[in-house]
C-alpha cells in the first residue's frame, strides 16, 4: 500500500516510522516532512495546508491512504476533498474537526449532551465578557474560539489579567479571526490526562492513556507550549476512571456526533481534567497529540496500518491491537526562545551516538539537513523517546540519550514522567 502522511512534526515522524515497519506498506510519502522523516519516508515539498497540492500529489502517485497529522488541514477540509475524489483518508471531515476548531462548538455540544466539562459562556462583545468575569471571579480561563496554535488559552488568576486577555483576543485580534469569539470557562483543578482513541463513528478503540507536559519549565512553571514531553501510560487514569470516561464522556460524544450527522472517522483526543468531582473535558482535538503520539507509537506492537484502514472502513470493532506492557517517555528538546520566536540553523550534535541505544527512538520535529549535518529548523526540535519496564526506567533511558545530544540554546524539562512517579509512590488514593 502507498501511504501519504500529512504534516512535518514529531507526531508525523512517529507515524511514518511506525507505518514504515508494516509489511503491507510498500511506500510512505510525507508532506512536507522533515529531515528525520526523510530517513523513513520520501518527503515531498507540499505544505500540510495546501489541500489541492496534496490531492494532486496523491492522485499522481497512486496514494491509497492519506493519514492527516495536524489540525489545520482537517479544518481546511482535506478529508472532505480526498473523499470527494474517491481517495481514502484517515481523519475527520471539516464538520467533525470543528470539535477542535471551535471551542464554542465543542462546549455547546457538551452542554447539550450533558458531557461533563467546566461551566462556560461565549462572547463577542468585550464589555459583556468582562462583566461575566467580574460576576464569576478568578481564577478563570479565557480561550480564543478558533485555532490559535496552542497559544489561545490564558489561565487568569487576576481580574485585570482576564480583562487584558479579553482585549487581546476580541479587540486587538491577536489570533485573527480565531478570536472573533471568546470562550470564558471555569478553572478546573486536578490531574490532566490525554485520552486518545480511534473511532469510526460507531466503534471506539481507546489507546493507552498518556500525559503531556504543556508548560515550558519544570514543575509546570512558565508559559504553555505545544507540549514539552509525554509519557504513557498515565497511572492516574485507573481502570475505574477509564470506565467512567468511556461511559460519561466518550460514548455520549460519539452519540452526539452521530446525532449531528457527522461521520467522524479518525482520532478523537479528549483532554481531561480528573477533578475531585470526576473527569471533565478540557478540550477535544481531532488528531493525535504531539508529543503523546510519539510515546504511544513506541508502545504499539500491532500493525498501525490495520488500525487506520479498519477505522476508515468502519471495521474498528474487529481490531484487538497489542500494546507493549512497558512504559514510554518522550522528552522534547526545544530551541532557545521557544515557545516564542526561535533562531534556526543550529547544528545538532550527537544524534549518531544515540542511534545504537536499545529502546530509544529520536523523532525529529523542527530539523533540516544542511551540508551533511542536521540543524534546528523550528521551536520543538527533537522528541527523544524511550521504553522501560516502568516510567522511571523509561525516563532514565530517555534522559541518558538526551545527555548525548546537544545544540546551541537547547532547552528541555528535567521532570518528564515525574508526576507519574509521584503518583505511583503515593499509591492510588
Ligand atoms: P487547551 O488548548 O484548551 O487544552 O488548553 C491548554 C492548556 O490550558 C490545557 O492543557 C490546560 O493545562 C490548561 N487549561 C485549559 N482549560 C482549562 C481549564 N478550564 N481549567 C484549567 N486549566 C485549563
Ligand atoms: N500535546 C498536546 C496537543 O497535541 O495538543
CSV table of C-alpha atoms and ligand atoms in Angstrom, one decimal:
chain,number,residue,atom,x,y,z
A,1,UNK,CA,0.0,0.0,0.0
A,2,UNK,CA,1.1,3.6,-0.7
A,3,UNK,CA,0.6,5.9,2.2
A,4,UNK,CA,0.8,9.7,2.4
A,5,UNK,CA,1.4,11.2,5.9
A,6,UNK,CA,0.4,14.8,6.0
A,7,UNK,CA,2.5,17.0,8.3
A,8,UNK,CA,6.1,17.5,9.3
A,9,UNK,CA,6.5,17.3,13.1
A,10,UNK,CA,7.5,14.8,15.7
A,11,UNK,CA,4.0,13.2,15.6
A,12,UNK,CA,4.3,12.6,11.9
A,13,UNK,CA,7.8,11.2,12.3
A,14,UNK,CA,6.4,8.7,14.8
A,15,UNK,CA,3.5,7.8,12.4
A,16,UNK,CA,5.8,7.4,9.4
A,17,UNK,CA,8.3,5.4,11.4
A,18,UNK,CA,5.6,3.0,12.5
A,19,UNK,CA,4.0,2.7,9.1
A,20,UNK,CA,7.4,2.0,7.5
A,21,UNK,CA,7.6,-1.2,9.6
A,22,UNK,CA,4.4,-2.6,8.1
A,23,UNK,CA,4.9,-5.4,5.6
A,24,UNK,CA,1.7,-4.2,3.9
A,25,UNK,CA,3.1,-0.7,3.3
A,26,UNK,CA,5.2,-0.5,0.2
A,27,UNK,CA,5.8,3.2,0.2
A,28,UNK,CA,5.5,6.0,2.7
A,29,UNK,CA,5.4,9.6,1.5
A,30,UNK,CA,5.3,12.6,3.9
A,31,UNK,CA,4.3,16.1,3.0
A,32,UNK,CA,6.2,18.2,3.9
A,33,UNK,CA,8.1,16.0,6.4
A,34,UNK,CA,11.4,17.0,8.0
A,35,UNK,CA,15.0,15.8,7.9
A,36,UNK,CA,14.3,12.9,10.3
A,37,UNK,CA,11.2,11.8,8.4
A,38,UNK,CA,13.3,11.7,5.2
A,39,UNK,CA,15.1,8.6,6.7
A,40,UNK,CA,11.9,6.6,6.8
A,41,UNK,CA,9.7,8.1,4.1
A,42,UNK,CA,10.0,10.0,0.8
A,43,UNK,CA,9.4,13.7,1.8
A,44,UNK,CA,7.5,15.8,-0.7
A,45,UNK,CA,7.6,19.6,-0.8
A,46,UNK,CA,3.9,20.2,-0.4
A,47,UNK,CA,2.8,22.2,2.6
A,48,UNK,CA,0.4,20.4,5.0
A,49,UNK,CA,-2.3,23.1,4.4
A,50,UNK,CA,-2.0,23.1,0.6
A,51,UNK,CA,-5.1,20.9,0.2
A,52,UNK,CA,-5.2,21.0,-3.7
A,53,UNK,CA,-1.5,20.3,-3.8
A,54,UNK,CA,-1.8,17.3,-1.6
A,55,UNK,CA,-4.7,16.0,-3.6
A,56,UNK,CA,-2.8,16.4,-6.8
A,57,UNK,CA,0.2,14.6,-5.4
A,58,UNK,CA,-1.9,11.7,-4.0
A,59,UNK,CA,-3.6,11.2,-7.4
A,60,UNK,CA,-0.4,11.4,-9.4
A,61,UNK,CA,1.4,8.9,-7.1
A,62,UNK,CA,-1.3,6.3,-6.5
A,63,UNK,CA,-1.7,7.1,-2.8
A,64,UNK,CA,-4.1,4.6,-1.3
A,65,UNK,CA,-4.4,6.1,2.2
A,66,UNK,CA,-3.7,9.6,3.4
A,67,UNK,CA,-3.1,10.0,7.2
A,68,UNK,CA,-3.6,13.5,8.4
A,69,UNK,CA,-1.4,14.6,11.3
A,70,UNK,CA,-2.2,18.2,12.2
A,71,UNK,CA,-5.5,20.0,12.8
A,72,UNK,CA,-5.1,22.8,10.2
A,73,UNK,CA,-5.6,20.6,7.1
A,74,UNK,CA,-8.5,18.8,8.8
A,75,UNK,CA,-10.2,22.2,9.4
A,76,UNK,CA,-9.4,23.2,5.8
A,77,UNK,CA,-11.4,20.1,4.7
A,78,UNK,CA,-8.6,17.9,3.4
A,79,UNK,CA,-10.5,14.8,4.4
A,80,UNK,CA,-13.6,16.0,2.5
A,81,UNK,CA,-11.6,16.8,-0.6
A,82,UNK,CA,-9.9,13.4,-0.6
A,83,UNK,CA,-13.2,11.6,-0.1
A,84,UNK,CA,-14.9,13.5,-2.9
A,85,UNK,CA,-12.1,12.5,-5.1
A,86,UNK,CA,-12.5,8.8,-4.2
A,87,UNK,CA,-9.3,8.6,-2.1
A,88,UNK,CA,-9.1,7.1,1.3
A,89,UNK,CA,-8.2,9.3,4.2
A,90,UNK,CA,-7.7,8.9,7.9
A,91,UNK,CA,-9.1,11.9,9.7
A,92,UNK,CA,-12.5,13.6,10.2
A,93,UNK,CA,-14.0,16.0,7.7
A,94,UNK,CA,-14.4,19.7,8.3
A,95,UNK,CA,-17.6,19.2,10.3
A,96,UNK,CA,-16.0,16.8,12.7
A,97,UNK,CA,-12.8,18.8,13.0
A,98,UNK,CA,-14.9,21.6,14.5
A,99,UNK,CA,-14.7,19.8,17.8
A,100,UNK,CA,-11.2,21.1,17.9
A,101,UNK,CA,-11.5,24.1,15.6
A,102,UNK,CA,-14.3,25.8,17.5
A,103,UNK,CA,-14.1,25.7,21.3
A,104,UNK,CA,-17.6,27.3,21.4
A,105,UNK,CA,-19.0,24.5,19.2
A,106,UNK,CA,-17.4,21.8,21.4
A,107,UNK,CA,-18.6,23.4,24.6
A,108,UNK,CA,-22.1,23.8,23.3
A,109,UNK,CA,-22.2,20.2,22.1
A,110,UNK,CA,-21.1,19.1,25.6
A,111,UNK,CA,-23.7,21.2,27.3
A,112,UNK,CA,-26.5,19.9,25.1
A,113,UNK,CA,-25.4,16.3,25.7
A,114,UNK,CA,-24.6,16.6,29.4
A,115,UNK,CA,-21.0,15.7,28.9
A,116,UNK,CA,-19.0,16.8,32.0
A,117,UNK,CA,-17.0,20.0,31.4
A,118,UNK,CA,-16.5,23.3,33.2
A,119,UNK,CA,-19.2,25.9,33.1
A,120,UNK,CA,-18.7,28.5,30.4
A,121,UNK,CA,-20.1,31.3,28.4
A,122,UNK,CA,-19.3,32.6,24.9
A,123,UNK,CA,-18.9,36.3,24.0
A,124,UNK,CA,-18.3,38.5,21.0
A,125,UNK,CA,-18.6,41.7,22.9
A,126,UNK,CA,-15.6,42.6,25.2
A,127,UNK,CA,-17.7,44.6,27.7
A,128,UNK,CA,-20.1,41.7,28.2
A,129,UNK,CA,-17.2,39.3,28.6
A,130,UNK,CA,-15.6,41.5,31.2
A,131,UNK,CA,-18.9,41.7,33.1
A,132,UNK,CA,-19.1,37.9,33.2
A,133,UNK,CA,-15.6,37.7,34.6
A,134,UNK,CA,-16.5,40.3,37.3
A,135,UNK,CA,-19.5,38.3,38.2
A,136,UNK,CA,-17.9,34.8,38.5
A,137,UNK,CA,-14.4,35.9,39.6
A,138,UNK,CA,-11.0,34.4,39.3
A,139,UNK,CA,-9.3,32.0,38.6
A,140,UNK,CA,-10.9,31.8,35.2
A,141,UNK,CA,-9.8,30.6,31.8
A,142,UNK,CA,-10.1,32.8,28.6
A,143,UNK,CA,-9.9,31.0,25.3
A,144,UNK,CA,-10.0,32.2,21.7
A,145,UNK,CA,-12.7,30.2,20.0
A,146,UNK,CA,-10.7,29.1,16.9
A,147,UNK,CA,-7.3,27.5,16.2
A,148,UNK,CA,-4.5,29.6,17.7
A,149,UNK,CA,-1.6,27.2,17.6
A,150,UNK,CA,-1.9,26.2,21.2
A,151,UNK,CA,-1.5,29.8,22.3
A,152,UNK,CA,-5.1,30.9,22.6
A,153,UNK,CA,-5.7,29.7,26.2
A,154,UNK,CA,-5.0,32.1,29.0
A,155,UNK,CA,-5.4,31.0,32.6
A,156,UNK,CA,-6.0,34.1,34.7
A,157,UNK,CA,-5.6,34.5,38.4
A,158,UNK,CA,-6.3,38.2,38.5
A,159,UNK,CA,-9.3,40.1,37.0
A,160,UNK,CA,-7.0,42.6,35.3
A,161,UNK,CA,-5.2,39.9,33.5
A,162,UNK,CA,-8.6,38.5,32.4
A,163,UNK,CA,-9.7,41.8,31.0
A,164,UNK,CA,-6.4,42.2,29.2
A,165,UNK,CA,-6.8,38.7,27.7
A,166,UNK,CA,-10.3,39.6,26.5
A,167,UNK,CA,-9.0,42.8,24.9
A,168,UNK,CA,-6.1,40.9,23.2
A,169,UNK,CA,-8.4,38.3,21.8
A,170,UNK,CA,-11.5,40.3,20.9
A,171,UNK,CA,-10.2,43.8,20.3
A,172,UNK,CA,-6.5,43.6,19.2
A,173,UNK,CA,-7.3,40.3,17.4
A,174,UNK,CA,-4.0,38.8,18.5
A,175,UNK,CA,-5.2,35.5,17.0
A,176,UNK,CA,-7.0,37.0,14.0
A,177,UNK,CA,-10.4,35.6,13.2
A,178,UNK,CA,-9.8,32.7,15.6
A,179,UNK,CA,-10.5,35.4,18.2
A,180,UNK,CA,-13.9,36.6,16.8
A,181,UNK,CA,-15.4,35.0,19.9
A,182,UNK,CA,-14.0,34.1,23.3
A,183,UNK,CA,-15.0,31.2,25.5
A,184,UNK,CA,-14.7,32.0,29.2
A,185,UNK,CA,-14.7,28.9,31.3
A,186,UNK,CA,-14.4,27.6,34.8
A,187,UNK,CA,-10.9,26.9,36.0
A,188,UNK,CA,-10.7,23.2,36.7
A,189,UNK,CA,-8.3,21.7,39.2
A,190,UNK,CA,-6.9,18.2,39.1
A,191,UNK,CA,-4.7,15.8,37.2
A,192,UNK,CA,-4.6,16.4,33.4
A,193,UNK,CA,-4.6,13.3,31.2
A,194,UNK,CA,-4.8,12.7,27.5
A,195,UNK,CA,-7.4,10.1,26.5
A,196,UNK,CA,-6.7,9.3,22.8
A,197,UNK,CA,-8.9,6.9,20.9
A,198,UNK,CA,-9.8,5.9,17.4
A,199,UNK,CA,-13.4,6.0,16.3
A,200,UNK,CA,-15.0,5.0,13.0
A,201,UNK,CA,-18.2,6.8,14.1
A,202,UNK,CA,-19.7,3.6,15.5
A,203,UNK,CA,-17.0,1.8,17.5
A,204,UNK,CA,-14.4,3.2,19.8
A,205,UNK,CA,-10.8,1.9,20.2
A,206,UNK,CA,-9.1,3.6,23.2
A,207,UNK,CA,-5.4,3.8,23.1
A,208,UNK,CA,-3.4,3.6,26.3
A,209,UNK,CA,-3.5,6.7,28.4
A,210,UNK,CA,-0.8,9.3,28.3
A,211,UNK,CA,0.1,12.6,29.9
A,212,UNK,CA,1.5,15.7,28.2
A,213,UNK,CA,3.6,18.4,29.9
A,214,UNK,CA,2.3,21.6,28.4
A,215,UNK,CA,4.3,24.2,30.4
A,216,UNK,CA,7.8,25.1,29.4
A,217,UNK,CA,9.5,24.7,32.7
A,218,UNK,CA,9.9,22.0,35.4
A,219,UNK,CA,7.2,21.7,37.9
A,220,UNK,CA,4.7,23.1,35.4
A,221,UNK,CA,6.0,26.6,35.5
A,222,UNK,CA,6.4,29.1,32.7
A,223,UNK,CA,4.2,29.6,29.6
A,224,UNK,CA,2.1,27.0,27.8
A,225,UNK,CA,3.7,25.3,24.8
A,226,UNK,CA,2.7,22.7,22.3
A,227,UNK,CA,4.0,20.1,24.7
A,228,UNK,CA,7.4,19.6,26.2
A,229,UNK,CA,7.2,15.8,26.8
A,230,UNK,CA,4.8,13.0,27.4
A,231,UNK,CA,4.7,9.5,28.9
A,232,UNK,CA,2.4,6.6,28.7
A,233,UNK,CA,0.6,5.0,30.5
A,234,UNK,CA,-0.7,7.7,32.9
A,235,UNK,CA,-1.4,5.8,36.2
A,236,UNK,CA,-4.0,8.4,37.3
A,237,UNK,CA,-6.3,7.0,34.7
A,238,UNK,CA,-7.2,4.0,36.8
A,239,UNK,CA,-9.4,1.2,35.4
A,240,UNK,CA,-12.3,2.7,37.3
A,241,UNK,CA,-11.6,6.2,35.9
A,242,UNK,CA,-11.2,4.8,32.4
A,243,UNK,CA,-14.7,3.2,32.7
A,244,UNK,CA,-16.2,6.5,33.8
A,245,UNK,CA,-14.5,8.4,31.0
A,246,UNK,CA,-15.9,5.9,28.5
A,247,UNK,CA,-19.4,6.0,29.9
A,248,UNK,CA,-19.7,9.7,30.8
A,249,UNK,CA,-17.7,11.3,28.1
A,250,UNK,CA,-16.6,9.2,25.1
A,251,UNK,CA,-19.7,7.3,24.3
A,252,UNK,CA,-22.0,10.4,24.6
A,253,UNK,CA,-19.6,12.3,22.4
A,254,UNK,CA,-19.8,9.7,19.7
A,255,UNK,CA,-23.6,9.7,20.0
A,256,UNK,CA,-23.7,13.4,19.8
A,257,UNK,CA,-21.6,13.4,16.7
A,258,UNK,CA,-23.9,10.9,15.1
A,259,UNK,CA,-26.9,12.9,16.1
A,260,UNK,CA,-25.4,15.9,14.4
A,261,UNK,CA,-25.0,13.8,11.2
A,262,UNK,CA,-21.2,14.0,11.5
A,263,UNK,CA,-19.5,10.9,10.0
A,264,UNK,CA,-16.4,11.0,12.3
A,265,UNK,CA,-13.6,8.6,11.4
A,266,UNK,CA,-10.2,9.3,12.9
A,267,UNK,CA,-8.6,10.2,16.2
A,268,UNK,CA,-10.6,11.7,19.0
A,269,UNK,CA,-8.3,13.2,21.6
A,270,UNK,CA,-10.0,14.0,24.8
A,271,UNK,CA,-8.1,16.4,27.0
A,272,UNK,CA,-9.3,15.6,30.5
A,273,UNK,CA,-9.0,17.1,34.0
A,274,UNK,CA,-9.6,14.4,36.6
A,275,UNK,CA,-11.2,16.7,39.2
A,276,UNK,CA,-12.5,15.9,42.7
A,277,UNK,CA,-16.0,15.6,41.2
A,278,UNK,CA,-15.0,13.3,38.4
A,279,UNK,CA,-13.4,13.5,34.9
A,280,UNK,CA,-14.2,16.7,32.9
A,281,UNK,CA,-13.3,17.7,29.4
A,282,UNK,CA,-10.8,20.5,28.9
A,283,UNK,CA,-10.8,20.2,25.1
A,284,UNK,CA,-11.2,17.9,22.2
A,285,UNK,CA,-8.7,17.5,19.4
A,286,UNK,CA,-9.4,15.8,16.1
A,287,UNK,CA,-5.9,14.3,15.7
A,288,UNK,CA,-3.1,12.6,17.7
A,289,UNK,CA,-1.4,14.7,20.4
A,290,UNK,CA,2.1,15.8,19.8
A,291,UNK,CA,4.2,14.5,21.7
A,292,UNK,CA,1.7,11.9,23.1
A,293,UNK,CA,1.7,10.2,19.7
A,294,UNK,CA,5.5,9.6,20.0
A,295,UNK,CA,5.0,8.0,23.4
A,296,UNK,CA,2.2,5.8,22.1
A,297,UNK,CA,3.7,4.7,18.8
A,298,UNK,CA,6.7,3.1,20.5
A,299,UNK,CA,4.3,1.0,22.6
A,300,UNK,CA,2.1,-0.2,19.7
A,301,UNK,CA,3.1,-3.7,18.7
A,302,UNK,CA,0.4,-4.3,16.2
A,303,UNK,CA,0.5,-3.0,12.6
A,304,UNK,CA,-0.7,0.6,12.6
A,305,UNK,CA,-2.0,0.3,9.0
A,306,UNK,CA,-4.5,-2.3,10.1
A,307,UNK,CA,-6.0,0.1,12.7
A,308,UNK,CA,-6.1,3.0,10.3
A,309,UNK,CA,-7.7,1.1,7.5
A,310,UNK,CA,-10.2,-0.5,9.8
A,311,UNK,CA,-11.1,2.9,11.1
A,312,UNK,CA,-11.6,4.3,7.5
A,313,UNK,CA,-13.7,1.3,6.5
A,314,UNK,CA,-15.8,1.3,9.7
A,315,UNK,CA,-14.5,-2.1,10.9
A,316,UNK,CA,-12.8,-0.8,14.0
A,317,UNK,CA,-14.9,-3.2,16.2
A,318,UNK,CA,-12.8,-6.1,14.8
A,319,UNK,CA,-9.5,-4.6,16.0
A,320,UNK,CA,-7.6,-6.0,19.0
A,321,UNK,CA,-4.3,-4.2,18.9
A,322,UNK,CA,-1.4,-5.4,21.1
A,323,UNK,CA,0.5,-2.9,23.2
A,324,UNK,CA,3.9,-3.2,24.8
A,325,UNK,CA,3.2,-3.5,28.6
A,326,UNK,CA,6.2,-1.4,29.3
A,327,UNK,CA,6.1,2.4,29.8
A,328,UNK,CA,7.4,5.1,27.5
A,329,UNK,CA,8.7,8.6,28.0
A,330,UNK,CA,9.2,11.3,25.3
A,331,UNK,CA,11.4,14.3,26.2
A,332,UNK,CA,11.1,17.2,23.8
A,333,UNK,CA,14.3,19.2,23.1
A,334,UNK,CA,13.4,22.7,22.1
A,335,UNK,CA,15.3,25.7,20.6
A,336,UNK,CA,16.2,28.8,22.6
A,337,UNK,CA,13.2,31.2,22.6
A,338,UNK,CA,10.5,28.6,22.3
A,339,UNK,CA,7.5,29.0,22.6
A,340,UNK,CA,8.3,32.4,21.2
A,341,UNK,CA,10.4,33.2,18.1
A,342,UNK,CA,13.4,31.0,17.7
A,343,UNK,CA,16.6,31.0,15.7
A,344,UNK,CA,17.1,28.3,13.2
A,345,UNK,CA,20.1,26.6,11.7
A,346,UNK,CA,22.0,25.5,14.9
A,347,UNK,CA,23.9,22.3,14.3
A,348,UNK,CA,22.6,19.3,16.2
A,349,UNK,CA,25.4,17.1,17.7
A,350,UNK,CA,25.3,13.6,19.0
A,351,UNK,CA,22.4,12.0,17.0
A,352,UNK,CA,24.6,9.2,15.8
A,353,UNK,CA,25.6,8.4,19.4
A,354,UNK,CA,22.0,7.6,20.4
A,355,UNK,CA,21.2,5.5,17.4
A,356,UNK,CA,22.6,2.4,18.9
A,357,UNK,CA,20.9,2.7,22.2
A,358,UNK,CA,18.3,0.0,22.8
A,359,UNK,CA,14.7,1.0,23.3
A,360,UNK,CA,15.4,4.6,22.3
A,361,UNK,CA,13.9,6.4,19.2
A,362,UNK,CA,14.6,10.0,18.4
A,363,UNK,CA,11.7,11.6,16.5
A,364,UNK,CA,12.5,14.8,14.6
A,365,UNK,CA,10.2,17.8,14.7
A,366,UNK,CA,11.9,21.1,13.6
A,367,UNK,CA,15.0,19.8,11.9
A,368,UNK,CA,16.6,20.2,8.4
A,369,UNK,CA,19.6,18.8,6.7
A,370,UNK,CA,22.4,21.2,5.7
A,371,UNK,CA,25.8,20.1,4.4
A,372,UNK,CA,25.6,16.5,5.8
A,373,UNK,CA,24.5,17.8,9.2
A,374,UNK,CA,21.2,18.0,11.0
A,375,UNK,CA,20.3,21.6,12.0
A,376,UNK,CA,17.5,23.1,14.0
A,377,UNK,CA,14.6,24.3,12.0
A,378,UNK,CA,11.8,25.1,14.4
A,379,UNK,CA,10.7,25.5,18.0
A,380,UNK,CA,10.4,21.9,19.1
A,381,UNK,CA,13.4,20.2,17.5
A,382,UNK,CA,13.5,16.6,18.7
A,383,UNK,CA,11.5,14.1,20.8
A,384,UNK,CA,13.8,11.7,22.5
A,385,UNK,CA,11.6,8.7,23.3
A,386,UNK,CA,12.4,5.6,25.3
A,387,UNK,CA,10.7,2.5,26.7
A,388,UNK,CA,11.4,0.9,30.1
A,389,UNK,CA,9.8,-1.5,32.5
A,390,UNK,CA,8.2,1.4,34.2
A,391,UNK,CA,8.1,5.2,33.7
A,392,UNK,CA,11.1,5.6,36.0
A,393,UNK,CA,13.3,3.4,33.8
A,394,UNK,CA,11.9,4.8,30.6
A,395,UNK,CA,12.7,8.3,31.8
A,396,UNK,CA,16.3,7.3,32.8
A,397,UNK,CA,16.8,5.9,29.3
A,398,UNK,CA,15.3,8.9,27.6
A,399,UNK,CA,17.5,11.3,29.7
A,400,UNK,CA,20.6,9.2,29.2
A,401,UNK,CA,20.0,9.7,25.4
A,402,UNK,CA,19.3,13.4,25.9
A,403,UNK,CA,22.7,13.8,27.6
A,404,UNK,CA,24.4,12.8,24.4
A,405,UNK,CA,22.6,15.3,22.2
A,406,UNK,CA,23.4,19.0,22.0
A,407,UNK,CA,22.7,22.1,20.1
A,408,UNK,CA,23.2,25.8,21.0
A,409,UNK,CA,20.3,27.0,23.2
A,410,UNK,CA,18.8,23.6,23.7
A,411,UNK,CA,16.2,23.6,26.4
A,412,UNK,CA,14.2,20.8,27.9
A,413,UNK,CA,12.3,19.8,31.0
A,414,UNK,CA,14.1,17.6,33.5
A,415,UNK,CA,10.9,16.2,35.1
A,416,UNK,CA,9.0,14.4,32.3
A,417,UNK,CA,7.3,11.5,33.9
A,418,UNK,CA,7.8,12.8,37.5
A,419,UNK,CA,4.0,13.2,38.1
A,420,UNK,CA,3.5,9.5,37.4
A,421,UNK,CA,6.4,8.5,39.6
A,422,UNK,CA,5.0,10.6,42.4
A,423,UNK,CA,1.5,9.3,41.9
A,424,UNK,CA,2.7,5.7,41.9
A,425,UNK,CA,4.9,6.2,45.0
A,426,UNK,CA,2.0,7.7,46.9
A,427,UNK,CA,-0.2,4.8,45.9
A,428,UNK,CA,-3.7,5.1,44.4
A,429,UNK,CA,-5.8,7.3,46.7
B,1,LIG,P1,-6.5,23.6,25.7
B,1,LIG,O1,-5.8,24.0,24.4
B,1,LIG,O2,-7.9,24.0,25.8
B,1,LIG,O3,-6.2,22.2,26.2
B,1,LIG,O4,-5.7,24.5,26.8
B,1,LIG,C1,-4.3,24.4,27.0
B,1,LIG,C2,-4.0,24.1,28.5
B,1,LIG,O5,-4.6,25.1,29.3
B,1,LIG,C3,-4.6,22.8,28.9
B,1,LIG,O6,-3.8,21.7,28.6
B,1,LIG,C4,-4.7,23.0,30.4
B,1,LIG,O7,-3.4,22.8,31.0
B,1,LIG,C5,-5.0,24.5,30.5
B,1,LIG,N1,-6.5,24.6,30.6
B,1,LIG,C6,-7.3,24.7,29.6
B,1,LIG,N2,-8.6,24.9,30.1
B,1,LIG,C7,-8.5,24.8,31.4
B,1,LIG,C8,-9.5,24.9,32.5
B,1,LIG,N3,-10.8,25.0,32.2
B,1,LIG,N4,-9.0,24.8,33.7
B,1,LIG,C9,-7.7,24.7,34.0
B,1,LIG,N5,-6.8,24.6,33.0
B,1,LIG,C10,-7.2,24.7,31.8
B,2,LIG,N1,0.2,17.8,23.1
B,2,LIG,C1,-1.0,18.5,23.1
B,2,LIG,C2,-1.5,18.6,21.7
B,2,LIG,O1,-1.1,17.9,20.8
B,2,LIG,O2,-2.5,19.3,21.6
